XYZ file of C-alpha atoms in Angstrom:
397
model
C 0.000 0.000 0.000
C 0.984 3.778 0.252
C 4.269 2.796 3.072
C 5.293 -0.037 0.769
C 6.455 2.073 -1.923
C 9.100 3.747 0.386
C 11.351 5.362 -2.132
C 8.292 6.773 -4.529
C 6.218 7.493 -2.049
C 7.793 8.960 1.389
C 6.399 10.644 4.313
C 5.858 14.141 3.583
C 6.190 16.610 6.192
C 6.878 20.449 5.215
C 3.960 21.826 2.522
C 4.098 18.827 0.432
C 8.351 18.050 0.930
C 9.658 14.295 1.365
C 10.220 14.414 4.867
C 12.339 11.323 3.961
C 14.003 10.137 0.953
C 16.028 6.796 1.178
C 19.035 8.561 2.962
C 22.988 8.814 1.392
C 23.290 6.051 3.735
C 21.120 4.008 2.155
C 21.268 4.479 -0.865
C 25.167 3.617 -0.166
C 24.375 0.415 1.311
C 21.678 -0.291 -1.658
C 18.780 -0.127 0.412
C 16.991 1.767 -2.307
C 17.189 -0.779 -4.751
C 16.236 -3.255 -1.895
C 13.198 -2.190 -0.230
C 10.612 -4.591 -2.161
C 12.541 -7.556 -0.622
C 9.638 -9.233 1.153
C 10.053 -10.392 4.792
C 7.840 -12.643 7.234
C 7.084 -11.565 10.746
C 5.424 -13.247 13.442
C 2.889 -11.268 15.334
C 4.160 -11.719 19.428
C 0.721 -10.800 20.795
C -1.911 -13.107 19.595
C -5.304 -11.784 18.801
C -8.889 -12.447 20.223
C -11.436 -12.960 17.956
C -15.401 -12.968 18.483
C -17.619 -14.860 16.531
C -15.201 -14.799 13.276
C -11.856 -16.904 13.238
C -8.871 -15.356 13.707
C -6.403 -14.082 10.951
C -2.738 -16.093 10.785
C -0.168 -14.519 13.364
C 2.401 -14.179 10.164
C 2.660 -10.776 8.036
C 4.767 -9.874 5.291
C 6.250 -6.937 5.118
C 9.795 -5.315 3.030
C 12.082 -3.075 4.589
C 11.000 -0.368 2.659
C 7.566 -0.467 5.020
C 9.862 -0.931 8.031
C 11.899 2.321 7.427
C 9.170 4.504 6.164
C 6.920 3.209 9.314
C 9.952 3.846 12.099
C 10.132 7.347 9.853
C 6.723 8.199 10.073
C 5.722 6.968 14.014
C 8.989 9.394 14.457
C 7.433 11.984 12.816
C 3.855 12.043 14.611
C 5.784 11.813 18.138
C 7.963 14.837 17.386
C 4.867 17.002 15.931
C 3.184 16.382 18.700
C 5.812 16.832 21.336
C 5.946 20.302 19.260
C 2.035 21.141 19.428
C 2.766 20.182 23.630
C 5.161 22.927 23.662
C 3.194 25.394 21.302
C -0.051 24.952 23.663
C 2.581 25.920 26.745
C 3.950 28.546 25.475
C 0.442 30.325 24.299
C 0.618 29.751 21.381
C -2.142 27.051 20.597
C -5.200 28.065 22.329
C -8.464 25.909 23.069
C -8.853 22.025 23.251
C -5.545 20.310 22.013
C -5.776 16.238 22.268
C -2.228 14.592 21.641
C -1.668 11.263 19.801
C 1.598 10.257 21.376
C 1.589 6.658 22.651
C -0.951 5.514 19.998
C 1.241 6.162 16.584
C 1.150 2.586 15.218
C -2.489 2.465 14.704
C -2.467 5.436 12.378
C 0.623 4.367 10.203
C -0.188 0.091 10.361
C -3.862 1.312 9.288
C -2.511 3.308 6.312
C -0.384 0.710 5.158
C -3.808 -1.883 4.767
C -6.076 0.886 2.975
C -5.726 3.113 -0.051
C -6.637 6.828 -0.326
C -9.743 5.544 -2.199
C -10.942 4.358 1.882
C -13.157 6.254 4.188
C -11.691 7.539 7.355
C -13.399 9.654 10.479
C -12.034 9.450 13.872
C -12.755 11.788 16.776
C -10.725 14.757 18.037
C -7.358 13.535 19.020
C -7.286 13.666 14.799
C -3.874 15.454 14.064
C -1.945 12.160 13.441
C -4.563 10.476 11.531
C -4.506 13.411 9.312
C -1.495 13.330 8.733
C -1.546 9.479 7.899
C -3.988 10.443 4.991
C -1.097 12.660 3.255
C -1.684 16.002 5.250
C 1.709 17.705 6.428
C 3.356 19.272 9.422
C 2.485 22.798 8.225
C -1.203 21.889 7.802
C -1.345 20.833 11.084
C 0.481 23.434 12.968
C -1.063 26.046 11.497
C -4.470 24.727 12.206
C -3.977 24.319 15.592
C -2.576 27.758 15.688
C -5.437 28.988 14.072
C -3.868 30.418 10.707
C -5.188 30.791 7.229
C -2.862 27.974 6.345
C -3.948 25.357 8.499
C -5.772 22.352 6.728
C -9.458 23.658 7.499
C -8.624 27.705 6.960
C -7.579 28.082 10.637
C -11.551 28.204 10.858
C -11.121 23.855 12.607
C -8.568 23.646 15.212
C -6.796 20.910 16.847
C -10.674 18.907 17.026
C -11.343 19.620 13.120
C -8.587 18.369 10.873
C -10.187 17.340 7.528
C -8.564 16.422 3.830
C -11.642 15.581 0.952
C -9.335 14.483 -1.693
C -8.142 11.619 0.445
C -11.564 10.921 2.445
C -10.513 11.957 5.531
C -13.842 13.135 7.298
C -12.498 14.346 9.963
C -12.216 15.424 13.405
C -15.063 15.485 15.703
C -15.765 17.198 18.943
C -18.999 15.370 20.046
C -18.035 12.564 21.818
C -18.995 9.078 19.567
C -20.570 11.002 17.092
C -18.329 10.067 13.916
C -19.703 6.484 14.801
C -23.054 7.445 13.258
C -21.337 9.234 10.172
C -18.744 6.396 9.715
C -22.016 3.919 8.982
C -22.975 6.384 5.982
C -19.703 6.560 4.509
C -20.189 3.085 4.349
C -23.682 2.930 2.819
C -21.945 5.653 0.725
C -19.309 2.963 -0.935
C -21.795 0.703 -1.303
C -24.826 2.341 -2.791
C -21.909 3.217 -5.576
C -20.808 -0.204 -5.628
C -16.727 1.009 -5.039
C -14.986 -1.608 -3.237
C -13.790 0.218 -0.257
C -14.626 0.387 2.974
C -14.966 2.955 5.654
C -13.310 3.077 9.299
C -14.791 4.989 12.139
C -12.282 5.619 14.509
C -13.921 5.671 18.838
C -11.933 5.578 22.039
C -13.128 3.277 24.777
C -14.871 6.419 26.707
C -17.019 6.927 23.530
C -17.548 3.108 23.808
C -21.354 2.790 25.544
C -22.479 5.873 23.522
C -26.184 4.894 22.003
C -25.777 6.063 18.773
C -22.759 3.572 18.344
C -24.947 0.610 18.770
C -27.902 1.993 16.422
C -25.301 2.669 13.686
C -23.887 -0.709 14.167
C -27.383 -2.287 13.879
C -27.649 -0.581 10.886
C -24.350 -1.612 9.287
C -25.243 -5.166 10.013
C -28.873 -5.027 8.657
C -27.500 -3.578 5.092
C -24.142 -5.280 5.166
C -22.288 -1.989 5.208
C -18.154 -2.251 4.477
C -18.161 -0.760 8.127
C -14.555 -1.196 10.422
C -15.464 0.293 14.025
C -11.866 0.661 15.046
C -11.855 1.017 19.201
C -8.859 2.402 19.859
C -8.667 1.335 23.555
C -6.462 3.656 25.705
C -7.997 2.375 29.300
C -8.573 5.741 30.224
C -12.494 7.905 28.921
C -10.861 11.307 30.131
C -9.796 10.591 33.582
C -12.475 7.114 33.564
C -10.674 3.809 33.883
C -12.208 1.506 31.380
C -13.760 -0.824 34.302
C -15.227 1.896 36.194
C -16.912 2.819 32.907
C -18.048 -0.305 31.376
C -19.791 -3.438 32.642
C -18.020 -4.976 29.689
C -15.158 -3.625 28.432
C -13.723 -6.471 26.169
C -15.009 -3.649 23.604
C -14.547 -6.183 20.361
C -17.073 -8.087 21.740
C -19.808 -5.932 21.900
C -20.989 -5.242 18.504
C -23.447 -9.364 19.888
C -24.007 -10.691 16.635
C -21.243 -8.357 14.688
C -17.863 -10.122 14.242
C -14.810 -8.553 16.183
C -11.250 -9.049 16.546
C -9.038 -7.537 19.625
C -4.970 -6.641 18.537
C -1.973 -5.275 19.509
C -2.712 -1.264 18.679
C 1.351 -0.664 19.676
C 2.688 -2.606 16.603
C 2.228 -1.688 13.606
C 2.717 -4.535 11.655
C -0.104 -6.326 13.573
C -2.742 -3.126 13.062
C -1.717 -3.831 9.298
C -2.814 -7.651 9.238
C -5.767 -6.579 11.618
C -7.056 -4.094 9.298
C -6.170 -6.303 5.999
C -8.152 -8.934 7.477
C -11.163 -6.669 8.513
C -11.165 -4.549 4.682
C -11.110 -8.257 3.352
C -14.133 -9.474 5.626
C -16.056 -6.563 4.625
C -15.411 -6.341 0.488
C -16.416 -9.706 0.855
C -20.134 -9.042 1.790
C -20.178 -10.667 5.179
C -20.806 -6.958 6.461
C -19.145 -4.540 9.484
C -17.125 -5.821 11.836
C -15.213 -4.482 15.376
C -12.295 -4.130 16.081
C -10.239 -3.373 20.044
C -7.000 -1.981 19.169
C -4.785 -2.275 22.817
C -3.032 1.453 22.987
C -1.803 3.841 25.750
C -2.111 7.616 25.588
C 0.928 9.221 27.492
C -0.737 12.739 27.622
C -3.827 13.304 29.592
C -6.931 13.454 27.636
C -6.432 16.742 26.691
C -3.499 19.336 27.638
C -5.739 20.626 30.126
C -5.681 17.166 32.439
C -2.173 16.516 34.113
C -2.918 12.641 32.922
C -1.592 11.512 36.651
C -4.585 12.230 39.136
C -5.891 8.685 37.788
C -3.442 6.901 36.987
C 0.481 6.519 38.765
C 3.333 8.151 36.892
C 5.018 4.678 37.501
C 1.986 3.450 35.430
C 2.722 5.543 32.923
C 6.963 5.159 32.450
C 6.250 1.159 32.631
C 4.614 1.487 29.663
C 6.660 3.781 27.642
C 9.748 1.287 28.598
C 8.100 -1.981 27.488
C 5.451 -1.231 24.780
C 6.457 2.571 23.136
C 5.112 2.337 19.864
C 7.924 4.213 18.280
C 10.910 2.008 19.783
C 8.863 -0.986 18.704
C 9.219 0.288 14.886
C 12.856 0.762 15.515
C 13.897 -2.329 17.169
C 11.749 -4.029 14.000
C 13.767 -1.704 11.454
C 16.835 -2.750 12.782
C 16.248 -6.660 13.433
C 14.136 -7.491 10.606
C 14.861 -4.955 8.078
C 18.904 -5.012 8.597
C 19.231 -1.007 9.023
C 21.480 0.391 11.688
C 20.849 2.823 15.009
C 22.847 5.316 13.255
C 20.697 5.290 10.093
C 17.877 5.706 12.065
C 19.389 8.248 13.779
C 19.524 10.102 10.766
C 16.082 9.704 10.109
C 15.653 11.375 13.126
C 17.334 14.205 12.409
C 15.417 15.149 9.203
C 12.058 14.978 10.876
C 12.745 16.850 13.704
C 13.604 19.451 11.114
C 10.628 19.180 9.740
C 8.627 19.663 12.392
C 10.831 22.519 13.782
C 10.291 23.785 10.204
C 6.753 23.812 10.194
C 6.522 24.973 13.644
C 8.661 28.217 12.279
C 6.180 28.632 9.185
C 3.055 28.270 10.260
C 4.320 31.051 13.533
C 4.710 33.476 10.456
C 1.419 32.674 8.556
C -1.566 35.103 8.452
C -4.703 34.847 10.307
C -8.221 33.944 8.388
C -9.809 36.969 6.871
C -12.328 38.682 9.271
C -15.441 37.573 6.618
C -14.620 34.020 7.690
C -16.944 35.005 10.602
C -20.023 35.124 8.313
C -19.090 32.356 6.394
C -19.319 28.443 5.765
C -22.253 28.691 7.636
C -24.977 27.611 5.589
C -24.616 26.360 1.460
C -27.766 29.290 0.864
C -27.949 31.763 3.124
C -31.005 33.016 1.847
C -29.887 36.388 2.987
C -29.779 35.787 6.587
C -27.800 37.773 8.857
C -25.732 36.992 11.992
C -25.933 39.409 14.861
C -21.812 41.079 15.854
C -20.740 42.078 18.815
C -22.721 45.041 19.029
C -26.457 43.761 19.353
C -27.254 46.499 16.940
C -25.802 45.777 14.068
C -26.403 42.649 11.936
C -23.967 41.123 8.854
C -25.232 39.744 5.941
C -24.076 35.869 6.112
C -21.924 34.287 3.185
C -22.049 30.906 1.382
């Protein structure tokens, strides 16, 4: 898929750039001409399946898709270690929800779809957009609120959004892309494409209603419907078992298929959402999956993240099950690459971001009329009330 093609199609960061190109190392040590070699891995953490039987444990992969995967999972942890120190220093204002901790599931999801897939997720969305092809820039500058963020400046951190690669989205209301993610899949089929759609739901949006109506749906019309749970243990400050009576969340979907994985590997998100696209294309319908992830922020950067949960709990984790030294450890004993190539990987992305970070400081705010606009597609000459109660501004489409 899109991470395979490693030397064609790298991670951009900076307005469109290659934020990595096979590097002078590589190409040195022929890597370049190399990273189609196929290679087998075999999933450590086995998964749990519900009512559907479980995919094999083995994936192939090249080392192409283990570079470009360490490169990218790099990438999303330094952006949003930079949007951490944006929001302290003032500059970010508002809600901010960080992704760091949960970077395989973005980048092993990508490298099972195409462009061509649906994609919503809620509003820790900044990684996920960037998954879909967005860049650095985009981001930054929509969580800073400028005219040359992804959605105008006009979205935030809560609102990232790319058409042209069918990412839907961002969304503030808690479980509500569940209901939206069942229409993008009645979408791809009432067109007949053969794609599916993935609605993205943390485990505190888990026991919303409107999940379980949508689902009933999905499974009444067949709908090429992947609930993705990404299960971070922690609703806000709610441990999962102080939330749910049931919080095996794969099985809940009754009569609905679902399969729990390893959401800190990559490589095993990959077969787990190769095996889910393939269930679904094949008519059989929606089905759930309970991706296993840690957030190391708090929910948002307004919560510490240690009132409910022990700092010790926290550093365990990191130490044993980081996403990010995962990828690396699999670059270097699968793919054959060396620390100091990966170092060097390193060192370009956190030049992008610090790039970005620079750029989108120095972009211009949205233009004032944004105020009165994108409100409605007709305004049929309404008018929104300003500051002053007296005066009233004619509304644009």
């Amino acid at each position: 898929m899109a991470l395979r093609n490693f030397a064609q199609n790298a991670v951009i960061g900076l307005s469109g750039r290659n934020a990595f190109a096979p590097t002078a190392t590589a190409m040195k040590r022929g890597y370049a001409s190399a990273v189609e070699e196929t290679l087998s891995y075999e999933i450590d953490v086995p998964f749990d399946a519900h009512k559907i039987e479980p995919p094999s444990r083995m994936v192939e992969t090249t080392k192409g898709e283990l570079l470009a995967m360490f490169s990218q999972m790099y990438l999303f942890r330094r952006m949003e270690i930079a949007a951490d120190v944006m929001y302290k220093g003032k500059f970010i204002r508002g809600f901010c929800h960080l992704y760091d901790g949960q970077e395989a599931i973005c980048v092993g999801m990508e490298a099972a779809l195409n462009k061509q897939d649906s994609i919503i997720t809620s509003y820790r969305d900044h990684c996920t957009f960037l998954g879909r092809g967005g860049t650095v820039y985009e981001v930054m500058a929509e969580l800073m609120g400028r005219y040359g963020g992804c959605s105008k400046g006009i979205g935030g951190s809560m609102h990232m959004y790319k058409k042209d690669a069918n990412f839907y989205g961002g969304n503030g209301i808690v479980g509500a892309q569940t209901a939206l993610g069942a229409g993008l899949a009645f979408a791809h089929k009432y067109k007949k494409e053969q794609n599916v759609a993935v609605a993205m739901y943390g485990d505190g949006a888990a026991n919303q209603g409107q999940l379980f109506e949508a689902l009933n749906m999905a499974a009444l019309w067949d709908l090429p419907l992947i609930y993705v749970c990404e299960n971070n243990h922690y609703g806000m400050g709610t441990a999962e078992w102080r939330a749910a009576k049931n919080h095996d969340y794969y099985t809940r979907g009754d009569y609905v298929p679902g399969l729990k994985a390893n959401g800190m590997c990559a490589l095993t998100v990959k077969k787990a959402i190769a095996f889910a696209k393939d269930h679904c294309l094949s008519g059989k319908g929606p089905i759930v999956l309970e991706l296993d992830t840690y957030r190391y922020h708090g929910h948002s950067m307004s919560d510490p993240g240690s009132t409910y949960r022990t700092r010790d709990e926290i550093s365990s984790v990191r130490q044993e099950r980081d996403p990010v030294e995962r990828a690396r450890r699999l670059a270097i004993d699968i793919g054959g690459f060396s620390a100091a190539e990966l170092k060097e990987i390193e060192k370009v992305q956190r030049k992008v971001v610090d790039e970005a970070v620079e750029l989108a400081k120095k972009c211009e705010l949205p233009p004032d009329d944004f105020l009165h606009k994108n409100i409605y597609q007709d305004t049929l000459g309404t008018s929104a009330r300003g500051v002053d109660s007296s005066v009233y501004v004619p509304l644009q489409a």
